[in-house]
Amino acid sequence: MSQDLETKRAGRREWWALAALVLVVLLLAIDGTVLYLAVPSLTTDIAPTATQLLWIGDIYSFVLAGLLITMGNLADKIGRKRLLLIGAGAFGCASVLAAFAPNPETLIAARALLGVAGATLMPSTLSIVRHLFAEPRQRTTAIAIWSAGATAGAALGPLVGGALLERFWWGSVFLINVPIMLVVLVAGVVLLPESRGDATRPVDLVSAALSIVAIVPLVYAIKHWVGTGFDWTVVTFAAAGVVAGWLFVRRQLNLEYPLLDIALFRRPAFTGAVTSSALSIFAFMGLLFFFSQYLQLVRGYGPLRAGMAELPATIASIVVIAFVGVLVTRFGPGRSIGAGLATAAVGLLLLGLSATHSGYWGLGVALAVLGLGVGVAMTLAVDAVVTAVPRERAGAASSIAETAYELGGALGIAVLGSIQLANYRSHVNLPADTDPSRVAVIEDSLAATVATVDDPGIVALAQDSFAHAMQTTSFIAAAILAVAAILAWRAIPSHGTVKVARHDEV
């Protein structure tokens, strides 16, 4: 190996810096799922209305998803380390405000501020990883660690929330962010190098506004579909998002310095990598949405035990770190991503086969296989996305990967959650003489059934229906990932890494 290549290899300082960045990603992912367990005690304390409760839960992801593209470009302009440190401080302050919120309005505002801060942090972490690790094998391993933090955080949210809420009040799920962000601030100042793109490159404010108007209504439509059902609201907001998205794309094609380089999506390898990343998290987040309910409502696990039962997926996504570099070197990105998606499909198939059996081991093995496949596919897809542009545009590319992550997760919950609910209702075969009011409760959700129905036979029937519905939904998700595996294998080249664009191409 040449001396020039050796000088590009990261040392101990870079790996410690990566640890600080992964801590940020882990915390942000936990923050996206930890709140749901706190809803009962939060409701008792500050008494939000049903509408306010929805906004408390959803506004974080709305703001985060809407600002990712803008903040990724801003990071390239003013400096990724600077934006990350600003975001870390803001995240800590917003967490304190949320923890001690005296009323629902304050909590909603604090959650919105957390979304703004999170949007500054997510693209910055990934683009700094790209800057720290120039050698391809090390960069792939580093992104594997980063990806493990993102997937592990989503799975650990219920576990962390359960552990905190067994001992402390609901505000503890926010207050735990403060010491972690203090560590990140200190580590960031000491360990992280500053990097930026072309400081003279403008950030088009009209494009920034259009990107928000395109993404936020779409995410709102998805969440409304899951939470309330399909109605005119879903159609209206989805249409508004599509129109704004169309206007955004047209504007990008005519700008000298676009906020989002649409030309990148003309490359099958780049588009395939973005799609693979989105579908990986689509399956993972969609699974967590109904699988956590399955463990608690069908298996009777408490929140803490349910979180621990999901750990095989987290552990497997971490194990990926040990071999993903060797895998991509030997087989290439396309084949490796395709194999990862196919492995995740097998995991979902095994999960479906185990759903109607009483033992845990089948579920544990299925989760491990799923976590392994998602870990490989997501790591290499993200690696392909962020290396498809020059290093000075790493923030913009990172924001594309992060937006794919957020939209993939939202779509996974919406699509798979809706399929699960439809299958559940179709499997519930109640006796003909069942009280109509009780039928409405049972068909609404399994959670409502377990909470309000006192007939053990009816509850058991609903639980069995939910288990069979989860089986069908898992099979459908497995089929989607199997098709995605074939597309990734064919669209993403395997004879080398995704070609990096020249400066004049971006």
Short mmCIF file of C-alpha atoms in Angstrom, two decimals:
data_model
loop_
_atom_site.label_atom_id
_atom_site.label_comp_id
_atom_site.label_asym_id
_atom_site.label_seq_id
_atom_site.Cartn_x
_atom_site.Cartn_y
_atom_site.Cartn_z
CA MET A 1 0.00 0.00 0.00
CA SER A 2 1.38 3.38 -0.98
CA GLN A 3 2.34 6.05 1.53
CA ASP A 4 -0.29 8.35 0.02
CA LEU A 5 -3.02 5.85 0.77
CA GLU A 6 -1.65 5.23 4.24
CA THR A 7 -1.91 8.93 5.07
CA LYS A 8 -5.62 8.78 4.28
CA ARG A 9 -6.30 6.06 6.83
CA ALA A 10 -8.10 7.18 9.95
CA GLY A 11 -6.43 6.85 13.33
CA ARG A 12 -7.57 6.62 16.93
CA ARG A 13 -8.74 10.25 17.03
CA GLU A 14 -11.11 9.71 14.10
CA TRP A 15 -12.65 6.60 15.65
CA TRP A 16 -13.27 8.44 18.92
CA ALA A 17 -14.87 11.24 16.90
CA LEU A 18 -17.08 8.62 15.25
CA ALA A 19 -18.18 7.43 18.70
CA ALA A 20 -19.44 10.96 19.47
CA LEU A 21 -21.30 11.12 16.15
CA VAL A 22 -22.93 7.73 16.69
CA LEU A 23 -24.04 8.89 20.14
CA VAL A 24 -25.92 11.75 18.43
CA VAL A 25 -27.60 9.43 15.90
CA LEU A 26 -28.48 6.90 18.60
CA LEU A 27 -30.10 9.59 20.74
CA LEU A 28 -32.07 11.08 17.83
CA ALA A 29 -33.40 7.66 16.84
CA ILE A 30 -34.37 6.86 20.44
CA ASP A 31 -36.10 10.24 20.71
CA GLY A 32 -38.31 9.33 17.77
CA THR A 33 -39.86 6.30 19.51
CA VAL A 34 -39.35 6.78 23.26
CA LEU A 35 -42.29 9.16 23.77
CA TYR A 36 -45.07 6.71 22.99
CA LEU A 37 -44.65 4.81 26.25
CA ALA A 38 -44.92 8.07 28.18
CA VAL A 39 -48.34 8.98 26.78
CA PRO A 40 -50.43 7.62 29.71
CA SER A 41 -48.52 9.44 32.46
CA LEU A 42 -48.12 12.56 30.31
CA THR A 43 -51.88 12.64 29.71
CA THR A 44 -52.58 12.38 33.43
CA ASP A 45 -50.18 15.22 34.24
CA ILE A 46 -50.84 17.95 31.64
CA ALA A 47 -54.18 16.72 30.18
CA PRO A 48 -53.70 17.28 26.42
CA THR A 49 -56.69 16.94 24.12
CA ALA A 50 -56.69 14.11 21.57
CA THR A 51 -55.59 16.54 18.84
CA GLN A 52 -52.82 17.99 21.02
CA LEU A 53 -51.62 14.47 21.81
CA LEU A 54 -51.30 13.72 18.10
CA TRP A 55 -49.25 16.88 17.57
CA ILE A 56 -47.02 16.09 20.55
CA GLY A 57 -46.22 12.74 18.96
CA ASP A 58 -45.97 13.81 15.32
CA ILE A 59 -44.55 17.33 15.10
CA TYR A 60 -40.98 16.14 15.81
CA SER A 61 -40.90 13.97 12.70
CA PHE A 62 -42.76 16.58 10.59
CA VAL A 63 -40.19 19.29 11.30
CA LEU A 64 -37.22 16.93 11.13
CA ALA A 65 -38.17 15.47 7.75
CA GLY A 66 -39.08 18.86 6.29
CA LEU A 67 -35.79 20.56 7.16
CA LEU A 68 -33.27 17.82 6.35
CA ILE A 69 -32.52 18.89 2.77
CA THR A 70 -32.15 22.55 3.73
CA MET A 71 -29.95 21.83 6.73
CA GLY A 72 -27.72 19.47 4.72
CA ASN A 73 -26.98 22.29 2.28
CA LEU A 74 -26.54 24.79 5.13
CA ALA A 75 -23.97 22.45 6.71
CA ASP A 76 -21.96 22.47 3.48
CA LYS A 77 -22.04 26.28 3.48
CA ILE A 78 -21.30 27.31 7.09
CA GLY A 79 -19.41 24.23 8.31
CA ARG A 80 -20.62 20.82 9.44
CA LYS A 81 -18.94 20.90 12.85
CA ARG A 82 -20.31 24.38 13.57
CA LEU A 83 -23.87 23.38 12.64
CA LEU A 84 -23.63 20.16 14.64
CA LEU A 85 -22.47 21.97 17.78
CA ILE A 86 -25.23 24.58 17.39
CA GLY A 87 -27.75 21.77 16.94
CA ALA A 88 -26.45 19.82 19.95
CA GLY A 89 -26.81 22.86 22.22
CA ALA A 90 -30.29 23.61 20.87
CA PHE A 91 -31.33 19.97 21.29
CA GLY A 92 -30.26 19.98 24.93
CA CYS A 93 -32.13 23.23 25.66
CA ALA A 94 -35.29 22.02 23.88
CA SER A 95 -35.11 18.77 25.86
CA VAL A 96 -35.16 20.70 29.16
CA LEU A 97 -38.14 22.72 27.92
CA ALA A 98 -39.98 19.52 26.96
CA ALA A 99 -39.17 17.74 30.24
CA PHE A 100 -40.64 20.52 32.38
CA ALA A 101 -43.43 21.61 30.01
CA PRO A 102 -46.34 22.84 32.19
CA ASN A 103 -48.95 22.47 29.45
CA PRO A 104 -49.54 20.79 26.07
CA GLU A 105 -48.81 23.95 24.05
CA THR A 106 -45.31 24.25 25.55
CA LEU A 107 -44.61 20.57 24.95
CA ILE A 108 -45.69 20.85 21.30
CA ALA A 109 -43.39 23.87 20.84
CA ALA A 110 -40.51 22.03 22.53
CA ARG A 111 -41.03 18.99 20.29
CA ALA A 112 -40.95 21.27 17.24
CA LEU A 113 -37.66 22.78 18.43
CA LEU A 114 -36.30 19.26 18.93
CA GLY A 115 -37.18 18.56 15.29
CA VAL A 116 -35.34 21.70 14.12
CA ALA A 117 -32.27 20.77 16.16
CA GLY A 118 -32.43 17.16 14.99
CA ALA A 119 -32.48 18.32 11.37
CA THR A 120 -29.20 20.20 11.92
CA LEU A 121 -27.61 17.15 13.54
CA MET A 122 -28.50 14.24 11.27
CA PRO A 123 -26.93 15.37 7.94
CA SER A 124 -23.96 16.85 9.79
CA THR A 125 -23.09 13.53 11.45
CA LEU A 126 -23.09 11.58 8.20
CA SER A 127 -21.20 14.19 6.18
CA ILE A 128 -18.54 14.44 8.92
CA VAL A 129 -18.18 10.64 8.78
CA ARG A 130 -17.54 10.99 5.04
CA HIS A 131 -14.89 13.64 5.75
CA LEU A 132 -13.18 11.69 8.55
CA PHE A 133 -12.85 8.40 6.68
CA ALA A 134 -11.42 8.79 3.20
CA GLU A 135 -10.20 5.20 2.80
CA PRO A 136 -13.10 3.16 1.32
CA ARG A 137 -12.85 0.09 3.57
CA GLN A 138 -12.68 2.22 6.74
CA ARG A 139 -15.48 4.48 5.51
CA THR A 140 -17.76 1.50 4.90
CA THR A 141 -17.06 0.20 8.41
CA ALA A 142 -17.66 3.67 9.89
CA ILE A 143 -20.99 4.01 8.07
CA ALA A 144 -21.91 0.52 9.29
CA ILE A 145 -21.36 1.75 12.86
CA TRP A 146 -23.36 4.91 12.10
CA SER A 147 -26.20 2.84 10.58
CA ALA A 148 -26.19 0.49 13.58
CA GLY A 149 -26.68 3.53 15.81
CA ALA A 150 -29.67 4.67 13.72
CA THR A 151 -31.41 1.27 13.64
CA ALA A 152 -30.49 0.39 17.23
CA GLY A 153 -31.87 3.69 18.50
CA ALA A 154 -35.26 3.07 16.90
CA ALA A 155 -35.40 -0.38 18.50
CA LEU A 156 -34.03 0.78 21.86
CA GLY A 157 -36.55 3.63 22.25
CA PRO A 158 -39.21 1.46 23.93
CA LEU A 159 -36.57 -0.27 26.07
CA VAL A 160 -35.07 3.01 27.31
CA GLY A 161 -38.52 4.50 27.79
CA GLY A 162 -39.73 1.48 29.74
CA ALA A 163 -36.68 1.54 32.03
CA LEU A 164 -37.03 5.28 32.74
CA LEU A 165 -40.79 5.30 33.23
CA GLU A 166 -40.64 2.48 35.75
CA ARG A 167 -38.62 4.77 38.05
CA PHE A 168 -39.19 8.41 37.04
CA TRP A 169 -41.83 10.81 35.68
CA TRP A 170 -42.59 11.24 31.96
CA GLY A 171 -40.19 14.18 31.58
CA SER A 172 -37.24 11.83 32.17
CA VAL A 173 -37.50 10.57 28.58
CA PHE A 174 -36.46 14.07 27.48
CA LEU A 175 -34.15 15.02 30.34
CA ILE A 176 -31.81 12.10 29.62
CA ASN A 177 -30.85 13.94 26.40
CA VAL A 178 -29.12 16.75 28.31
CA PRO A 179 -26.03 14.96 29.71
CA ILE A 180 -25.58 13.11 26.43
CA MET A 181 -25.60 16.35 24.45
CA LEU A 182 -23.13 17.89 26.90
CA VAL A 183 -20.78 14.97 26.17
CA VAL A 184 -21.30 15.52 22.44
CA LEU A 185 -20.53 19.25 22.77
CA VAL A 186 -17.26 18.62 24.61
CA ALA A 187 -16.23 15.73 22.36
CA GLY A 188 -17.20 17.72 19.27
CA VAL A 189 -15.06 20.72 20.20
CA VAL A 190 -12.05 18.50 21.00
CA LEU A 191 -12.27 15.74 18.38
CA LEU A 192 -14.19 16.89 15.31
CA PRO A 193 -12.45 18.70 12.45
CA GLU A 194 -14.28 21.46 10.61
CA SER A 195 -15.26 20.78 7.02
CA ARG A 196 -17.44 22.63 4.56
CA GLY A 197 -18.22 22.96 0.88
CA ASP A 198 -18.17 26.05 -1.27
CA ALA A 199 -19.07 28.93 1.09
CA THR A 200 -20.03 31.12 -1.88
CA ARG A 201 -22.64 28.61 -3.07
CA PRO A 202 -26.07 30.13 -2.21
CA VAL A 203 -28.86 28.26 -0.41
CA ASP A 204 -32.02 29.00 -2.41
CA LEU A 205 -34.70 29.98 0.12
CA VAL A 206 -37.58 29.36 -2.29
CA SER A 207 -36.34 25.81 -2.87
CA ALA A 208 -35.97 25.36 0.88
CA ALA A 209 -39.59 26.44 1.40
CA LEU A 210 -40.82 24.17 -1.40
CA SER A 211 -38.95 21.18 0.04
CA ILE A 212 -40.67 21.71 3.38
CA VAL A 213 -44.09 22.14 1.75
CA ALA A 214 -43.47 18.97 -0.28
CA ILE A 215 -42.34 16.72 2.57
CA VAL A 216 -44.37 17.86 5.62
CA PRO A 217 -47.85 17.42 4.08
CA LEU A 218 -46.82 14.02 2.74
CA VAL A 219 -45.62 12.86 6.16
CA TYR A 220 -48.78 14.30 7.74
CA ALA A 221 -50.97 12.43 5.23
CA ILE A 222 -49.16 9.17 6.00
CA LYS A 223 -49.47 9.60 9.77
CA HIS A 224 -53.14 10.64 9.51
CA TRP A 225 -53.83 7.55 7.40
CA VAL A 226 -52.32 5.33 10.09
CA GLY A 227 -53.85 7.12 13.07
CA THR A 228 -57.32 8.00 11.79
CA GLY A 229 -57.88 6.14 8.56
CA PHE A 230 -58.09 7.02 4.88
CA ASP A 231 -60.23 10.11 4.23
CA TRP A 232 -60.23 13.42 2.34
CA THR A 233 -57.49 14.76 4.61
CA VAL A 234 -55.04 12.13 3.35
CA VAL A 235 -55.86 12.92 -0.29
CA THR A 236 -55.69 16.71 0.20
CA PHE A 237 -52.37 16.80 2.03
CA ALA A 238 -50.79 14.15 -0.17
CA ALA A 239 -51.85 16.11 -3.26
CA ALA A 240 -50.42 19.33 -1.78
CA GLY A 241 -47.13 17.55 -1.14
CA VAL A 242 -47.01 16.11 -4.67
CA VAL A 243 -47.71 19.51 -6.28
CA ALA A 244 -45.04 21.22 -4.14
CA GLY A 245 -42.66 18.40 -4.97
CA TRP A 246 -43.28 18.86 -8.69
CA LEU A 247 -42.62 22.59 -8.39
CA PHE A 248 -39.47 21.86 -6.36
CA VAL A 249 -38.10 19.50 -9.02
CA ARG A 250 -38.83 21.98 -11.84
CA ARG A 251 -37.01 24.73 -9.94
CA GLN A 252 -33.98 22.53 -9.25
CA LEU A 253 -33.63 21.73 -12.94
CA ASN A 254 -33.42 25.46 -13.78
CA LEU A 255 -31.07 26.63 -11.00
CA GLU A 256 -27.32 27.02 -11.43
CA TYR A 257 -26.86 25.90 -7.82
CA PRO A 258 -29.79 23.61 -6.97
CA LEU A 259 -30.65 22.73 -3.40
CA LEU A 260 -31.03 19.11 -4.53
CA ASP A 261 -29.16 17.89 -7.59
CA ILE A 262 -31.88 16.07 -9.53
CA ALA A 263 -29.30 14.92 -12.08
CA LEU A 264 -27.99 12.44 -9.51
CA PHE A 265 -31.26 10.53 -9.78
CA ARG A 266 -30.64 9.93 -13.48
CA ARG A 267 -27.98 7.46 -12.40
CA PRO A 268 -29.55 4.05 -11.79
CA ALA A 269 -26.85 3.27 -9.19
CA PHE A 270 -27.64 6.37 -7.12
CA THR A 271 -31.41 5.96 -7.39
CA GLY A 272 -31.07 2.27 -6.55
CA ALA A 273 -29.01 3.08 -3.46
CA VAL A 274 -31.51 5.68 -2.20
CA THR A 275 -34.41 3.30 -2.84
CA SER A 276 -32.61 0.42 -1.09
CA SER A 277 -31.93 2.57 1.97
CA ALA A 278 -35.57 3.68 2.12
CA LEU A 279 -36.92 0.14 1.70
CA SER A 280 -34.60 -1.24 4.37
CA ILE A 281 -35.91 1.17 6.98
CA PHE A 282 -39.43 0.77 5.51
CA ALA A 283 -39.36 -2.88 6.55
CA PHE A 284 -37.63 -2.27 9.87
CA MET A 285 -39.80 0.60 11.16
CA GLY A 286 -42.97 -0.92 9.77
CA LEU A 287 -42.16 -4.12 11.62
CA LEU A 288 -41.43 -2.33 14.90
CA PHE A 289 -44.76 -0.50 14.70
CA PHE A 290 -46.94 -3.62 14.81
CA PHE A 291 -44.46 -6.08 16.32
CA SER A 292 -44.20 -4.06 19.55
CA GLN A 293 -48.00 -4.19 19.79
CA TYR A 294 -47.92 -7.92 19.10
CA LEU A 295 -45.46 -8.59 21.93
CA GLN A 296 -47.44 -6.56 24.48
CA LEU A 297 -51.02 -7.28 23.43
CA VAL A 298 -50.75 -10.88 22.19
CA ARG A 299 -47.78 -12.25 24.12
CA GLY A 300 -48.55 -10.19 27.26
CA TYR A 301 -45.05 -8.71 27.60
CA GLY A 302 -44.54 -5.48 29.52
CA PRO A 303 -42.84 -2.54 27.76
CA LEU A 304 -39.39 -3.35 29.16
CA ARG A 305 -39.60 -7.05 28.32
CA ALA A 306 -40.93 -6.23 24.84
CA GLY A 307 -37.97 -3.93 24.24
CA MET A 308 -35.57 -6.67 25.33
CA ALA A 309 -37.34 -9.17 23.06
CA GLU A 310 -36.54 -6.94 20.07
CA LEU A 311 -32.81 -6.85 20.88
CA PRO A 312 -31.76 -9.64 18.44
CA ALA A 313 -32.44 -7.29 15.52
CA THR A 314 -30.35 -4.57 17.16
CA ILE A 315 -27.48 -6.92 18.01
CA ALA A 316 -27.45 -8.37 14.48
CA SER A 317 -27.30 -4.89 12.92
CA ILE A 318 -24.23 -4.23 15.10
CA VAL A 319 -22.57 -7.55 14.12
CA VAL A 320 -22.67 -6.31 10.51
CA ILE A 321 -19.80 -3.94 11.41
CA ALA A 322 -17.40 -6.89 11.62
CA PHE A 323 -17.77 -8.12 8.04
CA VAL A 324 -19.52 -5.53 5.86
CA GLY A 325 -16.20 -4.15 4.57
CA VAL A 326 -15.04 -7.60 3.48
CA LEU A 327 -18.44 -8.29 1.92
CA VAL A 328 -18.45 -5.22 -0.31
CA THR A 329 -14.78 -5.71 -1.27
CA ARG A 330 -15.40 -9.28 -2.36
CA PHE A 331 -18.82 -9.03 -4.00
CA GLY A 332 -19.28 -5.34 -4.79
CA PRO A 333 -22.01 -2.89 -3.69
CA GLY A 334 -24.86 -4.09 -5.92
CA ARG A 335 -24.65 -7.78 -5.07
CA SER A 336 -24.06 -7.04 -1.39
CA ILE A 337 -27.05 -4.68 -1.11
CA GLY A 338 -29.21 -7.16 -3.01
CA ALA A 339 -28.08 -9.97 -0.71
CA GLY A 340 -28.83 -7.81 2.35
CA LEU A 341 -32.36 -7.07 1.16
CA ALA A 342 -32.91 -10.75 0.34
CA THR A 343 -31.69 -11.71 3.83
CA ALA A 344 -34.09 -9.20 5.38
CA ALA A 345 -36.88 -10.74 3.29
CA VAL A 346 -36.01 -14.17 4.70
CA GLY A 347 -36.12 -12.69 8.20
CA LEU A 348 -39.62 -11.35 7.60
CA LEU A 349 -40.69 -14.71 6.18
CA LEU A 350 -39.41 -16.48 9.31
CA LEU A 351 -41.14 -13.89 11.48
CA GLY A 352 -44.43 -14.61 9.77
CA LEU A 353 -43.99 -18.35 10.24
CA SER A 354 -43.22 -17.85 13.96
CA ALA A 355 -46.04 -15.39 14.71
CA THR A 356 -48.66 -18.04 15.46
CA HIS A 357 -46.38 -20.23 17.59
CA SER A 358 -46.12 -19.77 21.34
CA GLY A 359 -42.33 -20.00 21.76
CA TYR A 360 -39.93 -17.06 21.48
CA TRP A 361 -36.93 -18.69 19.78
CA GLY A 362 -38.44 -18.57 16.31
CA LEU A 363 -39.13 -14.87 16.72
CA GLY A 364 -35.63 -14.26 18.04
CA VAL A 365 -33.96 -16.00 15.09
CA ALA A 366 -36.23 -14.16 12.63
CA LEU A 367 -35.38 -10.78 14.20
CA ALA A 368 -31.65 -11.57 14.05
CA VAL A 369 -31.84 -12.48 10.36
CA LEU A 370 -33.89 -9.35 9.65
CA GLY A 371 -31.46 -7.10 11.55
CA LEU A 372 -28.52 -8.66 9.69
CA GLY A 373 -30.09 -8.02 6.28
CA VAL A 374 -31.24 -4.49 7.08
CA GLY A 375 -27.84 -3.66 8.54
CA VAL A 376 -25.98 -4.74 5.39
CA ALA A 377 -28.43 -3.14 2.94
CA MET A 378 -28.74 0.16 4.79
CA THR A 379 -25.00 0.53 5.44
CA LEU A 380 -23.93 -0.05 1.86
CA ALA A 381 -26.82 1.95 0.38
CA VAL A 382 -25.98 4.97 2.54
CA ASP A 383 -22.28 4.54 1.68
CA ALA A 384 -23.17 4.57 -2.01
CA VAL A 385 -25.29 7.71 -1.65
CA VAL A 386 -22.77 9.83 0.27
CA THR A 387 -19.84 8.83 -1.95
CA ALA A 388 -21.69 9.60 -5.18
CA VAL A 389 -20.86 13.33 -4.87
CA PRO A 390 -17.64 15.26 -4.17
CA ARG A 391 -16.67 15.63 -0.50
CA GLU A 392 -17.62 19.32 -0.43
CA ARG A 393 -21.23 18.32 -1.24
CA ALA A 394 -21.34 15.59 1.43
CA GLY A 395 -23.90 17.48 3.52
CA ALA A 396 -26.36 17.69 0.63
CA ALA A 397 -25.91 13.98 -0.18
CA SER A 398 -26.29 13.08 3.49
CA SER A 399 -29.58 14.95 3.62
CA ILE A 400 -30.84 12.81 0.72
CA ALA A 401 -29.92 9.65 2.64
CA GLU A 402 -31.55 11.01 5.80
CA THR A 403 -34.72 12.05 3.98
CA ALA A 404 -34.93 8.56 2.48
CA TYR A 405 -34.58 7.20 6.04
CA GLU A 406 -37.37 9.42 7.43
CA LEU A 407 -39.79 8.90 4.53
CA GLY A 408 -39.01 5.17 4.40
CA GLY A 409 -39.80 4.87 8.10
CA ALA A 410 -43.01 6.90 7.80
CA LEU A 411 -44.16 4.90 4.78
CA GLY A 412 -43.29 1.63 6.50
CA ILE A 413 -45.50 2.51 9.47
CA ALA A 414 -48.29 3.77 7.20
CA VAL A 415 -48.32 1.02 4.59
CA LEU A 416 -47.49 -2.00 6.73
CA GLY A 417 -49.53 -0.64 9.64
CA SER A 418 -52.55 -0.19 7.38
CA ILE A 419 -52.11 -3.65 5.87
CA GLN A 420 -51.85 -5.07 9.38
CA LEU A 421 -55.05 -3.32 10.49
CA ALA A 422 -56.97 -4.41 7.38
CA ASN A 423 -55.82 -8.02 7.83
CA TYR A 424 -56.71 -7.92 11.52
CA ARG A 425 -60.25 -6.78 10.78
CA SER A 426 -60.68 -9.39 8.05
CA HIS A 427 -59.53 -12.19 10.40
CA VAL A 428 -61.89 -11.26 13.25
CA ASN A 429 -64.88 -13.62 12.91
CA LEU A 430 -67.14 -12.68 15.81
CA PRO A 431 -70.30 -14.59 16.76
CA ALA A 432 -73.42 -13.30 15.01
CA ASP A 433 -75.03 -12.23 18.28
CA THR A 434 -72.13 -10.00 19.38
CA ASP A 435 -73.23 -6.56 20.55
CA PRO A 436 -72.68 -4.03 17.67
CA SER A 437 -71.00 -1.55 20.03
CA ARG A 438 -68.57 -4.25 21.10
CA VAL A 439 -67.93 -5.18 17.45
CA ALA A 440 -66.95 -1.57 16.74
CA VAL A 441 -64.47 -1.57 19.64
CA ILE A 442 -62.92 -4.90 18.61
CA GLU A 443 -62.56 -3.89 14.96
CA ASP A 444 -61.07 -0.52 15.95
CA SER A 445 -57.88 -2.07 17.38
CA LEU A 446 -56.56 -4.88 19.51
CA ALA A 447 -55.39 -2.34 22.10
CA ALA A 448 -58.96 -1.10 22.59
CA THR A 449 -60.18 -4.70 22.83
CA VAL A 450 -57.67 -5.71 25.51
CA ALA A 451 -58.37 -2.53 27.49
CA THR A 452 -62.18 -2.59 27.44
CA VAL A 453 -63.54 -6.06 26.64
CA ASP A 454 -63.96 -8.34 29.68
CA ASP A 455 -64.87 -11.53 27.79
CA PRO A 456 -61.71 -13.72 27.73
CA GLY A 457 -62.98 -15.69 24.74
CA ILE A 458 -63.49 -12.55 22.63
CA VAL A 459 -60.09 -11.17 23.66
CA ALA A 460 -58.39 -14.47 22.74
CA LEU A 461 -60.15 -14.42 19.36
CA ALA A 462 -58.93 -10.85 18.71
CA GLN A 463 -55.39 -11.76 19.76
CA ASP A 464 -55.37 -14.76 17.42
CA SER A 465 -56.66 -12.56 14.60
CA PHE A 466 -53.87 -10.03 15.22
CA ALA A 467 -51.23 -12.80 15.16
CA HIS A 468 -52.53 -14.16 11.85
CA ALA A 469 -52.70 -10.64 10.46
CA MET A 470 -49.08 -10.06 11.43
CA GLN A 471 -48.17 -13.27 9.66
CA THR A 472 -49.81 -12.09 6.43
CA THR A 473 -48.28 -8.61 6.71
CA SER A 474 -44.81 -10.08 7.25
CA PHE A 475 -45.19 -12.20 4.13
CA ILE A 476 -46.24 -9.16 2.09
CA ALA A 477 -43.28 -7.13 3.40
CA ALA A 478 -40.97 -10.05 2.60
CA ALA A 479 -42.25 -10.10 -0.99
CA ILE A 480 -41.62 -6.32 -1.32
CA LEU A 481 -38.03 -6.70 -0.11
CA ALA A 482 -37.44 -9.69 -2.39
CA VAL A 483 -38.40 -7.58 -5.41
CA ALA A 484 -36.21 -4.74 -4.09
CA ALA A 485 -33.30 -7.19 -3.75
CA ILE A 486 -33.57 -8.11 -7.44
CA LEU A 487 -33.74 -4.46 -8.48
CA ALA A 488 -30.72 -3.53 -6.33
CA TRP A 489 -28.72 -6.46 -7.69
CA ARG A 490 -29.41 -5.31 -11.26
CA ALA A 491 -29.35 -1.50 -10.89
CA ILE A 492 -26.37 -0.95 -8.58
CA PRO A 493 -22.99 -1.90 -10.10
CA SER A 494 -20.90 -4.52 -8.32
CA HIS A 495 -17.59 -4.08 -10.13
CA GLY A 496 -16.68 -1.11 -7.90
CA THR A 497 -18.10 1.69 -5.82
CA VAL A 498 -20.71 4.10 -7.15
CA LYS A 499 -18.92 6.57 -9.39
CA VAL A 500 -18.24 9.91 -7.72
CA ALA A 501 -19.48 12.90 -9.68
CA ARG A 502 -16.98 15.48 -10.89
CA HIS A 503 -17.21 19.02 -9.57
CA ASP A 504 -18.77 20.25 -12.79
CA GLU A 505 -21.43 17.52 -12.68
CA VAL A 506 -22.86 18.56 -9.31
#
